[in-house]
Amino acid sequence: MTVATELIGQMDKIVPFGVTGCVSRIVGMTIAVAGLPVPLGSVCRIRTGRGGSVPAEVVGFSDEATLLLPHADVDGVRRGDAVELVQSNPTVRCGERLLGRVLDAQGRCIDGGPPVTLRECRPLQPPPVRPMEREPIDRPLETGVRVLDGMLTIGHGQRIGLFAGSGVGKSTLLGQIARSSSADVNVVVLVGERGREVREFIENDLGPEGLARSVVVAATGDEPAVLRLKAASYGTAIAEYFRDQGRDVVLMMDSVTRFALAQREIGLAAGEPPATRGFPPSVFAKLPRLLERSGRTSRGSITGIYTILVDGDDTSEPISDTVRGVLDGHVMLSRRLAERAHWPAIDVPASISRLMPMLASADHLSAADHIRRVLAAHRDAEDLISIGAYQNGADPLVDQAVRCEALLRDFLCQSISESTPAEETRRYLATLRQRLELVGRVASAEPNNPETEREAT
């Protein structure tokens, strides 16, 4: 009886097939349809007079009209063309066979391989996880990147953002994490990327080793906004499937900014007024819903790593500011460091992992905090140092940074192909702190003796 009741409840949510309407007008890319009583988010099909069809999605309503945005070009669509319902409750097909495959926003394989047959179905937009069903995040995720594991420790189920302008190394860092992390499965969602960059990311950054345990969902920048928006939900639904199978999943999305731009395009087309810097209110409503789908439950975890493009390296613009308030930490990539061939170009003093105090041991946290203070002091005195106006002994932390610059750089810099185990990173961090403190003591005792400074370093 319980199963039957549940099935009836699910069927009640589905609008019956056979619901039709007709095109009444087209303004830009927005198609107004008369006589189509279907819910928001439904997928429909427009039958053109030439015998073809154009898939489209319901994005809003205006008076008696249902507003659709197409998944393809609207060439050939005319007033009076029939519109029929295809799916009122969009779902995602999932399964183990997705591993190693590249999909588009509609679930079709685009890697040249054979199509996959999947039996498991999941809703594209499931109900949110209740707060009390979320497990505490108490296990660190090993990324293989020293500066992340040592200075910005991430936990299984944490959500963290990579903030940077274009061309600073976000995609390369994502590929390095995908190859080296301790997660069971990677789900990589590429939203609004250039067409050539999708293949370059898969072949150069992800590589065969990373792809073997990954699912890639791609919607390029030349695809309609509804598909770019759908790719983010589609990839997140796949991550939720593997999480519910008991896996530790890393969900990487590049980028949240292009997701927001796609929603802005849809919102404005549906008649929403622009609110903040041209973004309609629906953008700021959808961002938390998307980001909150990551996290840890009693079954598994989804660690969300989201990239955010900052306009002109301005981290206070609306999307960056909103996302930073939702996530559990932020990693700032610096163009200044990238220009110095400092890889990864992570600005440690400007970055933070809010969960690191709960994930790292007391010794680990103490060493990381000391190195963070040294780096921050060096940045504050950088102008004085560069013109030779800094006086030795004026600040013990600056003295340590200047005399141990090579040691700090060796720890913070790491080649793209290199992966460092987390335990080795922690030992390296402890040793680096000891050397910094030794140099500080020597500099305080004999500030102008180069021989003792050389002996300490």
CSV table of C-alpha atoms in Angstrom, one decimal:
chain,number,residue,atom,x,y,z
A,1,MET,CA,0.0,0.0,0.0
A,2,THR,CA,2.8,2.4,0.8
A,3,VAL,CA,4.6,1.8,-2.5
A,4,ALA,CA,1.4,2.3,-4.4
A,5,THR,CA,0.7,5.5,-2.6
A,6,GLU,CA,4.2,6.8,-3.4
A,7,LEU,CA,3.8,5.9,-7.0
A,8,ILE,CA,0.5,7.7,-7.2
A,9,GLY,CA,2.1,10.8,-5.6
A,10,GLN,CA,4.9,10.8,-8.2
A,11,MET,CA,2.4,10.4,-11.0
A,12,ASP,CA,0.4,13.4,-9.7
A,13,LYS,CA,3.5,15.6,-10.3
A,14,ILE,CA,3.7,14.7,-14.0
A,15,VAL,CA,1.6,16.6,-16.5
A,16,PRO,CA,0.0,14.1,-19.0
A,17,PHE,CA,1.4,13.8,-22.5
A,18,GLY,CA,-0.8,15.3,-25.3
A,19,VAL,CA,-0.8,18.8,-23.9
A,20,THR,CA,-0.2,21.2,-26.9
A,21,GLY,CA,-0.2,24.8,-27.8
A,22,CYS,CA,0.9,27.0,-30.7
A,23,VAL,CA,3.4,29.7,-31.3
A,24,SER,CA,1.9,33.2,-31.0
A,25,ARG,CA,5.0,35.4,-31.3
A,26,ILE,CA,8.8,35.4,-31.2
A,27,VAL,CA,10.8,38.3,-29.7
A,28,GLY,CA,14.5,37.8,-30.0
A,29,MET,CA,15.1,34.2,-28.7
A,30,THR,CA,11.9,34.2,-26.6
A,31,ILE,CA,9.0,32.2,-28.0
A,32,ALA,CA,5.5,32.9,-26.7
A,33,VAL,CA,3.1,30.0,-26.9
A,34,ALA,CA,-0.7,30.2,-26.5
A,35,GLY,CA,-2.7,27.3,-24.9
A,36,LEU,CA,0.2,25.4,-23.3
A,37,PRO,CA,-0.6,24.8,-19.5
A,38,VAL,CA,2.7,23.2,-18.4
A,39,PRO,CA,4.9,23.9,-15.4
A,40,LEU,CA,8.1,25.9,-15.3
A,41,GLY,CA,11.1,23.9,-16.5
A,42,SER,CA,9.1,21.6,-18.8
A,43,VAL,CA,10.8,20.5,-22.0
A,44,CYS,CA,8.7,21.0,-25.1
A,45,ARG,CA,9.0,20.4,-28.9
A,46,ILE,CA,8.1,22.9,-31.6
A,47,ARG,CA,6.9,21.3,-34.8
A,48,THR,CA,8.0,23.5,-37.7
A,49,GLY,CA,6.2,23.8,-41.0
A,50,ARG,CA,9.2,22.2,-42.8
A,51,GLY,CA,8.8,18.9,-40.9
A,52,GLY,CA,11.5,19.5,-38.4
A,53,SER,CA,11.4,20.2,-34.7
A,54,VAL,CA,13.1,22.5,-32.2
A,55,PRO,CA,13.4,21.5,-28.5
A,56,ALA,CA,12.7,24.3,-26.0
A,57,GLU,CA,12.3,24.9,-22.3
A,58,VAL,CA,9.6,26.8,-20.4
A,59,VAL,CA,11.2,29.7,-18.6
A,60,GLY,CA,8.3,31.9,-17.6
A,61,PHE,CA,4.7,33.1,-18.2
A,62,SER,CA,3.3,36.4,-19.4
A,63,ASP,CA,-0.4,37.0,-19.3
A,64,GLU,CA,-2.0,34.0,-21.1
A,65,ALA,CA,1.3,33.1,-22.9
A,66,THR,CA,3.9,30.5,-21.9
A,67,LEU,CA,7.4,31.7,-22.6
A,68,LEU,CA,10.0,29.3,-24.0
A,69,LEU,CA,13.7,29.5,-24.8
A,70,PRO,CA,14.9,27.1,-27.6
A,71,HIS,CA,17.8,24.6,-27.3
A,72,ALA,CA,18.7,25.3,-30.9
A,73,ASP,CA,18.3,27.9,-33.7
A,74,VAL,CA,14.7,29.0,-34.3
A,75,ASP,CA,15.1,29.3,-38.1
A,76,GLY,CA,12.0,28.0,-39.7
A,77,VAL,CA,9.7,28.5,-36.7
A,78,ARG,CA,6.6,30.6,-37.5
A,79,ARG,CA,3.4,31.8,-35.9
A,80,GLY,CA,0.9,29.0,-35.5
A,81,ASP,CA,3.5,26.1,-35.3
A,82,ALA,CA,2.4,23.4,-32.9
A,83,VAL,CA,4.1,23.0,-29.6
A,84,GLU,CA,3.8,19.8,-27.6
A,85,LEU,CA,5.0,18.7,-24.2
A,86,VAL,CA,7.9,16.3,-24.0
A,87,GLN,CA,8.8,16.1,-20.3
A,88,SER,CA,7.3,18.0,-17.4
A,89,ASN,CA,9.6,16.7,-14.7
A,90,PRO,CA,13.1,16.6,-16.2
A,91,THR,CA,15.3,13.7,-15.0
A,92,VAL,CA,18.9,12.6,-15.3
A,93,ARG,CA,20.0,9.1,-16.2
A,94,CYS,CA,23.0,7.9,-14.1
A,95,GLY,CA,25.2,4.9,-13.7
A,96,GLU,CA,28.7,3.6,-13.4
A,97,ARG,CA,29.1,3.6,-17.2
A,98,LEU,CA,29.3,7.4,-17.1
A,99,LEU,CA,32.9,7.2,-15.7
A,100,GLY,CA,35.4,8.2,-18.4
A,101,ARG,CA,32.8,9.8,-20.6
A,102,VAL,CA,32.1,13.3,-21.9
A,103,LEU,CA,28.5,14.4,-22.1
A,104,ASP,CA,26.6,17.5,-23.2
A,105,ALA,CA,23.9,19.2,-21.2
A,106,GLN,CA,21.2,16.8,-22.5
A,107,GLY,CA,23.1,13.7,-21.5
A,108,ARG,CA,24.4,12.7,-25.0
A,109,CYS,CA,27.9,11.4,-25.3
A,110,ILE,CA,30.1,13.8,-27.3
A,111,ASP,CA,33.4,12.0,-27.0
A,112,GLY,CA,33.0,9.8,-30.1
A,113,GLY,CA,32.4,6.7,-28.0
A,114,PRO,CA,29.3,4.5,-28.1
A,115,PRO,CA,26.1,5.7,-26.4
A,116,VAL,CA,25.6,4.4,-22.8
A,117,THR,CA,22.5,2.7,-21.6
A,118,LEU,CA,21.6,3.7,-18.0
A,119,ARG,CA,18.7,2.5,-15.9
A,120,GLU,CA,19.0,4.8,-12.9
A,121,CYS,CA,16.9,8.0,-13.0
A,122,ARG,CA,17.3,11.0,-10.8
A,123,PRO,CA,15.4,14.4,-10.7
A,124,LEU,CA,17.3,17.3,-12.3
A,125,GLN,CA,16.3,19.5,-9.3
A,126,PRO,CA,15.8,17.3,-6.2
A,127,PRO,CA,14.6,18.7,-2.9
A,128,PRO,CA,17.3,20.2,-0.8
A,129,VAL,CA,19.1,18.2,1.9
A,130,ARG,CA,17.7,19.0,5.3
A,131,PRO,CA,20.2,20.8,7.6
A,132,MET,CA,20.1,18.0,10.3
A,133,GLU,CA,20.8,15.3,7.6
A,134,ARG,CA,24.2,16.9,6.8
A,135,GLU,CA,27.1,15.2,8.6
A,136,PRO,CA,30.0,17.1,10.1
A,137,ILE,CA,33.0,17.6,7.9
A,138,ASP,CA,35.8,16.0,9.7
A,139,ARG,CA,38.1,14.3,7.1
A,140,PRO,CA,40.6,16.2,5.1
A,141,LEU,CA,40.7,15.8,1.3
A,142,GLU,CA,44.1,15.2,-0.1
A,143,THR,CA,44.6,17.2,-3.3
A,144,GLY,CA,48.3,16.6,-4.0
A,145,VAL,CA,48.9,20.3,-4.1
A,146,ARG,CA,51.2,21.4,-1.2
A,147,VAL,CA,49.8,24.9,-0.8
A,148,LEU,CA,46.2,23.6,-0.5
A,149,ASP,CA,46.9,20.6,1.7
A,150,GLY,CA,49.3,22.6,3.9
A,151,MET,CA,47.9,26.1,4.1
A,152,LEU,CA,44.3,25.8,3.0
A,153,THR,CA,43.2,22.3,4.0
A,154,ILE,CA,39.9,21.2,2.4
A,155,GLY,CA,37.6,18.6,3.9
A,156,HIS,CA,35.4,16.0,2.3
A,157,GLY,CA,32.1,17.7,1.7
A,158,GLN,CA,33.4,21.3,1.8
A,159,ARG,CA,32.5,23.9,-0.8
A,160,ILE,CA,35.4,26.2,-1.8
A,161,GLY,CA,35.8,28.8,-4.6
A,162,LEU,CA,38.7,29.6,-6.9
A,163,PHE,CA,38.6,33.3,-7.6
A,164,ALA,CA,40.6,34.7,-10.4
A,165,GLY,CA,40.6,36.7,-13.7
A,166,SER,CA,41.0,35.0,-17.0
A,167,GLY,CA,44.2,33.2,-17.8
A,168,VAL,CA,45.6,32.8,-14.3
A,169,GLY,CA,45.5,29.0,-14.1
A,170,LYS,CA,42.1,28.0,-12.8
A,171,SER,CA,41.5,25.1,-15.2
A,172,THR,CA,45.1,23.8,-14.8
A,173,LEU,CA,44.7,23.7,-11.1
A,174,LEU,CA,41.4,21.9,-11.4
A,175,GLY,CA,43.0,19.3,-13.6
A,176,GLN,CA,45.9,18.8,-11.2
A,177,ILE,CA,43.4,18.2,-8.3
A,178,ALA,CA,41.4,15.8,-10.4
A,179,ARG,CA,44.4,13.7,-11.1
A,180,SER,CA,45.8,13.6,-7.6
A,181,SER,CA,43.0,13.9,-5.1
A,182,SER,CA,41.9,11.2,-2.7
A,183,ALA,CA,38.3,11.3,-3.9
A,184,ASP,CA,36.7,8.3,-5.5
A,185,VAL,CA,35.0,10.1,-8.4
A,186,ASN,CA,35.4,13.5,-10.1
A,187,VAL,CA,32.5,15.2,-11.8
A,188,VAL,CA,33.7,18.1,-14.0
A,189,VAL,CA,31.2,20.6,-15.3
A,190,LEU,CA,32.4,23.1,-18.0
A,191,VAL,CA,29.8,25.9,-18.3
A,192,GLY,CA,30.3,28.4,-21.1
A,193,GLU,CA,33.8,27.4,-22.1
A,194,ARG,CA,35.3,28.1,-25.5
A,195,GLY,CA,34.8,25.1,-27.8
A,196,ARG,CA,38.5,24.4,-28.2
A,197,GLU,CA,39.2,24.6,-24.5
A,198,VAL,CA,36.9,21.6,-23.7
A,199,ARG,CA,39.2,19.2,-25.5
A,200,GLU,CA,42.3,20.9,-24.4
A,201,PHE,CA,41.2,20.6,-20.7
A,202,ILE,CA,40.4,16.9,-21.1
A,203,GLU,CA,43.6,16.0,-23.0
A,204,ASN,CA,46.1,18.3,-21.4
A,205,ASP,CA,44.8,19.2,-17.9
A,206,LEU,CA,42.7,16.1,-16.9
A,207,GLY,CA,44.7,13.5,-18.9
A,208,PRO,CA,43.8,9.8,-19.3
A,209,GLU,CA,44.5,9.1,-15.6
A,210,GLY,CA,42.0,11.8,-14.4
A,211,LEU,CA,39.4,11.1,-17.1
A,212,ALA,CA,39.3,7.4,-16.1
A,213,ARG,CA,37.6,8.2,-12.8
A,214,SER,CA,35.7,11.3,-14.0
A,215,VAL,CA,32.5,12.3,-15.7
A,216,VAL,CA,32.7,15.5,-17.8
A,217,VAL,CA,29.6,17.6,-18.6
A,218,ALA,CA,30.3,20.4,-21.1
A,219,ALA,CA,28.1,23.2,-22.5
A,220,THR,CA,30.2,25.6,-24.6
A,221,GLY,CA,29.7,29.4,-24.8
A,222,ASP,CA,28.0,29.2,-28.2
A,223,GLU,CA,25.2,27.0,-26.9
A,224,PRO,CA,21.9,28.5,-25.8
A,225,ALA,CA,21.6,29.9,-22.2
A,226,VAL,CA,19.1,27.2,-21.2
A,227,LEU,CA,21.7,24.5,-22.0
A,228,ARG,CA,24.5,26.3,-20.2
A,229,LEU,CA,22.3,26.6,-17.1
A,230,LYS,CA,21.1,23.0,-17.4
A,231,ALA,CA,24.7,21.7,-17.6
A,232,ALA,CA,25.4,22.8,-14.0
A,233,SER,CA,22.2,21.1,-12.6
A,234,TYR,CA,22.9,18.0,-14.7
A,235,GLY,CA,26.5,17.6,-13.5
A,236,THR,CA,25.4,18.2,-9.9
A,237,ALA,CA,22.7,15.5,-10.2
A,238,ILE,CA,25.4,13.0,-11.4
A,239,ALA,CA,27.5,13.9,-8.4
A,240,GLU,CA,24.6,13.3,-6.1
A,241,TYR,CA,24.0,9.9,-7.7
A,242,PHE,CA,27.6,8.8,-6.9
A,243,ARG,CA,27.4,10.4,-3.4
A,244,ASP,CA,24.3,8.3,-2.6
A,245,GLN,CA,26.3,5.2,-3.7
A,246,GLY,CA,28.6,5.8,-0.8
A,247,ARG,CA,31.4,7.6,-2.8
A,248,ASP,CA,33.5,10.6,-2.0
A,249,VAL,CA,32.9,12.9,-5.0
A,250,VAL,CA,34.8,16.0,-6.1
A,251,LEU,CA,32.5,18.3,-8.1
A,252,MET,CA,34.4,20.9,-10.1
A,253,MET,CA,32.5,23.6,-11.9
A,254,ASP,CA,34.1,26.0,-14.3
A,255,SER,CA,32.6,28.5,-13.9
A,256,VAL,CA,29.8,29.8,-11.6
A,257,THR,CA,30.1,33.2,-13.2
A,258,ARG,CA,29.0,31.8,-16.6
A,259,PHE,CA,26.2,30.0,-14.9
A,260,ALA,CA,25.1,33.3,-13.5
A,261,LEU,CA,25.4,35.0,-16.9
A,262,ALA,CA,23.2,32.3,-18.5
A,263,GLN,CA,20.5,32.8,-15.8
A,264,ARG,CA,20.7,36.6,-16.4
A,265,GLU,CA,20.1,36.0,-20.1
A,266,ILE,CA,17.1,33.8,-19.3
A,267,GLY,CA,15.7,36.1,-16.6
A,268,LEU,CA,15.9,39.2,-18.8
A,269,ALA,CA,14.3,37.2,-21.7
A,270,ALA,CA,11.4,36.2,-19.4
A,271,GLY,CA,10.8,39.8,-18.4
A,272,GLU,CA,12.6,40.1,-15.1
A,273,PRO,CA,13.8,43.6,-14.2
A,274,PRO,CA,17.6,44.0,-13.8
A,275,ALA,CA,18.5,44.6,-10.2
A,276,THR,CA,22.2,44.7,-9.3
A,277,ARG,CA,24.6,45.6,-12.2
A,278,GLY,CA,22.2,44.2,-14.7
A,279,PHE,CA,21.6,40.9,-12.9
A,280,PRO,CA,17.9,40.1,-12.2
A,281,PRO,CA,16.8,38.7,-8.8
A,282,SER,CA,16.6,35.1,-10.0
A,283,VAL,CA,20.4,35.0,-10.3
A,284,PHE,CA,20.9,35.6,-6.6
A,285,ALA,CA,18.1,33.1,-5.8
A,286,LYS,CA,19.6,30.3,-8.0
A,287,LEU,CA,23.2,30.6,-6.8
A,288,PRO,CA,22.6,29.3,-3.2
A,289,ARG,CA,20.3,26.5,-4.5
A,290,LEU,CA,23.1,25.3,-6.8
A,291,LEU,CA,26.0,25.6,-4.3
A,292,GLU,CA,24.1,24.1,-1.4
A,293,ARG,CA,23.7,20.8,-3.2
A,294,SER,CA,27.3,20.0,-2.4
A,295,GLY,CA,28.1,18.7,1.1
A,296,ARG,CA,28.3,15.6,3.2
A,297,THR,CA,25.5,13.2,4.1
A,298,SER,CA,25.4,9.9,5.9
A,299,ARG,CA,25.8,8.1,2.6
A,300,GLY,CA,28.8,10.0,1.0
A,301,SER,CA,30.1,13.4,0.2
A,302,ILE,CA,30.4,16.0,-2.5
A,303,THR,CA,33.3,18.4,-2.3
A,304,GLY,CA,32.4,21.4,-4.4
A,305,ILE,CA,35.3,23.3,-6.1
A,306,TYR,CA,33.8,26.2,-8.0
A,307,THR,CA,35.7,28.7,-10.1
A,308,ILE,CA,34.5,32.4,-10.2
A,309,LEU,CA,35.7,34.8,-12.8
A,310,VAL,CA,36.3,38.2,-11.3
A,311,ASP,CA,35.8,41.2,-13.6
A,312,GLY,CA,39.0,43.0,-13.9
A,313,ASP,CA,40.4,41.1,-10.9
A,314,ASP,CA,37.7,42.9,-8.8
A,315,THR,CA,36.6,40.4,-6.1
A,316,SER,CA,33.9,42.7,-4.8
A,317,GLU,CA,31.6,42.5,-7.9
A,318,PRO,CA,28.1,41.1,-7.2
A,319,ILE,CA,28.6,37.4,-8.2
A,320,SER,CA,31.9,37.0,-6.4
A,321,ASP,CA,30.5,38.7,-3.3
A,322,THR,CA,27.4,36.5,-3.2
A,323,VAL,CA,29.3,33.2,-3.9
A,324,ARG,CA,31.9,34.0,-1.3
A,325,GLY,CA,29.2,34.4,1.4
A,326,VAL,CA,27.8,30.9,0.6
A,327,LEU,CA,31.0,28.9,0.3
A,328,ASP,CA,33.1,27.5,3.1
A,329,GLY,CA,36.3,29.1,1.9
A,330,HIS,CA,37.9,31.0,-1.0
A,331,VAL,CA,41.2,30.6,-2.8
A,332,MET,CA,42.4,33.7,-4.6
A,333,LEU,CA,44.6,33.3,-7.6
A,334,SER,CA,46.9,36.3,-8.2
A,335,ARG,CA,47.7,37.6,-11.6
A,336,ARG,CA,50.8,39.2,-10.1
A,337,LEU,CA,52.1,35.8,-9.0
A,338,ALA,CA,51.2,34.2,-12.3
A,339,GLU,CA,53.3,36.9,-14.1
A,340,ARG,CA,56.3,35.8,-12.0
A,341,ALA,CA,55.8,32.1,-13.1
A,342,HIS,CA,54.7,31.3,-9.6
A,343,TRP,CA,52.6,28.1,-9.9
A,344,PRO,CA,50.0,27.6,-8.5
A,345,ALA,CA,49.4,31.4,-8.4
A,346,ILE,CA,47.6,31.2,-5.0
A,347,ASP,CA,47.7,34.3,-2.9
A,348,VAL,CA,47.9,32.6,0.5
A,349,PRO,CA,47.3,35.7,2.8
A,350,ALA,CA,44.2,36.6,0.8
A,351,SER,CA,42.8,33.0,0.8
A,352,ILE,CA,41.1,31.0,3.6
A,353,SER,CA,39.6,27.6,4.3
A,354,ARG,CA,36.9,28.1,7.0
A,355,LEU,CA,37.0,24.5,8.0
A,356,MET,CA,40.8,24.1,8.3
A,357,PRO,CA,40.7,24.6,12.1
A,358,MET,CA,38.5,21.6,12.4
A,359,LEU,CA,40.5,19.4,10.0
A,360,ALA,CA,44.1,20.1,10.9
A,361,SER,CA,46.1,19.1,14.0
A,362,ALA,CA,47.2,21.7,16.4
A,363,ASP,CA,50.9,21.5,15.2
A,364,HIS,CA,49.8,21.7,11.6
A,365,LEU,CA,47.6,24.7,12.2
A,366,SER,CA,50.2,26.5,14.2
A,367,ALA,CA,52.8,26.0,11.5
A,368,ALA,CA,50.4,27.2,8.8
A,369,ASP,CA,49.5,30.3,10.8
A,370,HIS,CA,53.1,31.2,11.3
A,371,ILE,CA,53.9,30.9,7.6
A,372,ARG,CA,50.8,32.9,6.8
A,373,ARG,CA,52.0,35.7,9.1
A,374,VAL,CA,55.4,35.7,7.5
A,375,LEU,CA,53.9,36.0,4.0
A,376,ALA,CA,51.5,38.7,5.0
A,377,ALA,CA,54.4,40.7,6.7
A,378,HIS,CA,56.5,40.4,3.6
A,379,ARG,CA,53.7,41.6,1.4
A,380,ASP,CA,53.1,44.7,3.6
A,381,ALA,CA,56.8,45.6,3.4
A,382,GLU,CA,57.3,44.7,-0.2
A,383,ASP,CA,57.6,48.2,-1.5
A,384,LEU,CA,60.3,49.1,1.1
A,385,ILE,CA,62.2,45.9,0.3
A,386,SER,CA,62.1,46.5,-3.5
A,387,ILE,CA,63.6,50.0,-3.2
A,388,GLY,CA,66.2,48.9,-0.5
A,389,ALA,CA,64.6,51.0,2.2
A,390,TYR,CA,63.9,48.2,4.6
A,391,GLN,CA,66.2,48.0,7.7
A,392,ASN,CA,67.2,44.6,8.9
A,393,GLY,CA,65.8,43.9,12.4
A,394,ALA,CA,62.8,46.3,12.0
A,395,ASP,CA,60.3,43.4,11.9
A,396,PRO,CA,61.3,39.8,12.8
A,397,LEU,CA,58.6,38.3,10.5
A,398,VAL,CA,59.9,40.4,7.5
A,399,ASP,CA,63.4,39.3,8.4
A,400,GLN,CA,62.3,35.7,8.2
A,401,ALA,CA,60.6,36.2,4.8
A,402,VAL,CA,63.6,38.0,3.3
A,403,ARG,CA,66.2,35.5,4.5
A,404,CYS,CA,64.1,32.4,3.7
A,405,GLU,CA,62.5,33.6,0.5
A,406,ALA,CA,63.9,30.6,-1.5
A,407,LEU,CA,62.6,28.1,1.1
A,408,LEU,CA,59.2,29.6,1.0
A,409,ARG,CA,59.1,29.6,-2.7
A,410,ASP,CA,60.1,26.0,-2.9
A,411,PHE,CA,57.2,25.0,-0.6
A,412,LEU,CA,54.6,27.2,-2.3
A,413,CYS,CA,55.6,26.5,-5.9
A,414,GLN,CA,54.9,23.1,-7.5
A,415,SER,CA,55.1,21.9,-11.1
A,416,ILE,CA,51.8,20.9,-12.8
A,417,SER,CA,52.8,17.2,-13.1
A,418,GLU,CA,54.0,17.0,-9.4
A,419,SER,CA,51.8,15.5,-6.7
A,420,THR,CA,52.9,15.6,-3.0
A,421,PRO,CA,51.3,13.2,-0.4
A,422,ALA,CA,49.6,15.1,2.4
A,423,GLU,CA,51.7,13.5,5.1
A,424,GLU,CA,54.9,14.7,3.3
A,425,THR,CA,53.4,18.2,3.0
A,426,ARG,CA,52.8,18.4,6.7
A,427,ARG,CA,56.4,17.3,7.5
A,428,TYR,CA,57.6,19.9,5.0
A,429,LEU,CA,55.5,22.5,6.6
A,430,ALA,CA,56.8,21.7,10.1
A,431,THR,CA,60.4,21.8,8.9
A,432,LEU,CA,59.9,25.1,7.1
A,433,ARG,CA,58.5,26.7,10.3
A,434,GLN,CA,61.5,25.5,12.4
A,435,ARG,CA,63.9,27.1,9.9
A,436,LEU,CA,62.0,30.3,9.8
A,437,GLU,CA,62.0,30.6,13.6
A,438,LEU,CA,65.7,29.7,13.7
A,439,VAL,CA,66.5,32.5,11.2
A,440,GLY,CA,64.3,34.9,13.3
A,441,ARG,CA,66.3,34.1,16.5
A,442,VAL,CA,69.6,34.5,14.7
A,443,ALA,CA,68.6,37.7,13.1
A,444,SER,CA,67.4,39.1,16.5
A,445,ALA,CA,70.7,38.2,18.2
A,446,GLU,CA,73.1,39.2,15.4
A,447,PRO,CA,71.2,41.3,12.9
A,448,ASN,CA,74.2,42.3,10.8
A,449,ASN,CA,76.2,39.1,10.8
A,450,PRO,CA,75.9,37.4,7.4
A,451,GLU,CA,77.8,34.3,8.5
A,452,THR,CA,75.3,33.3,11.2
A,453,GLU,CA,72.4,34.1,8.9
A,454,ARG,CA,73.9,31.8,6.2
A,455,GLU,CA,74.4,29.1,8.8
A,456,ALA,CA,70.7,29.3,9.9
A,457,THR,CA,69.3,29.1,6.4
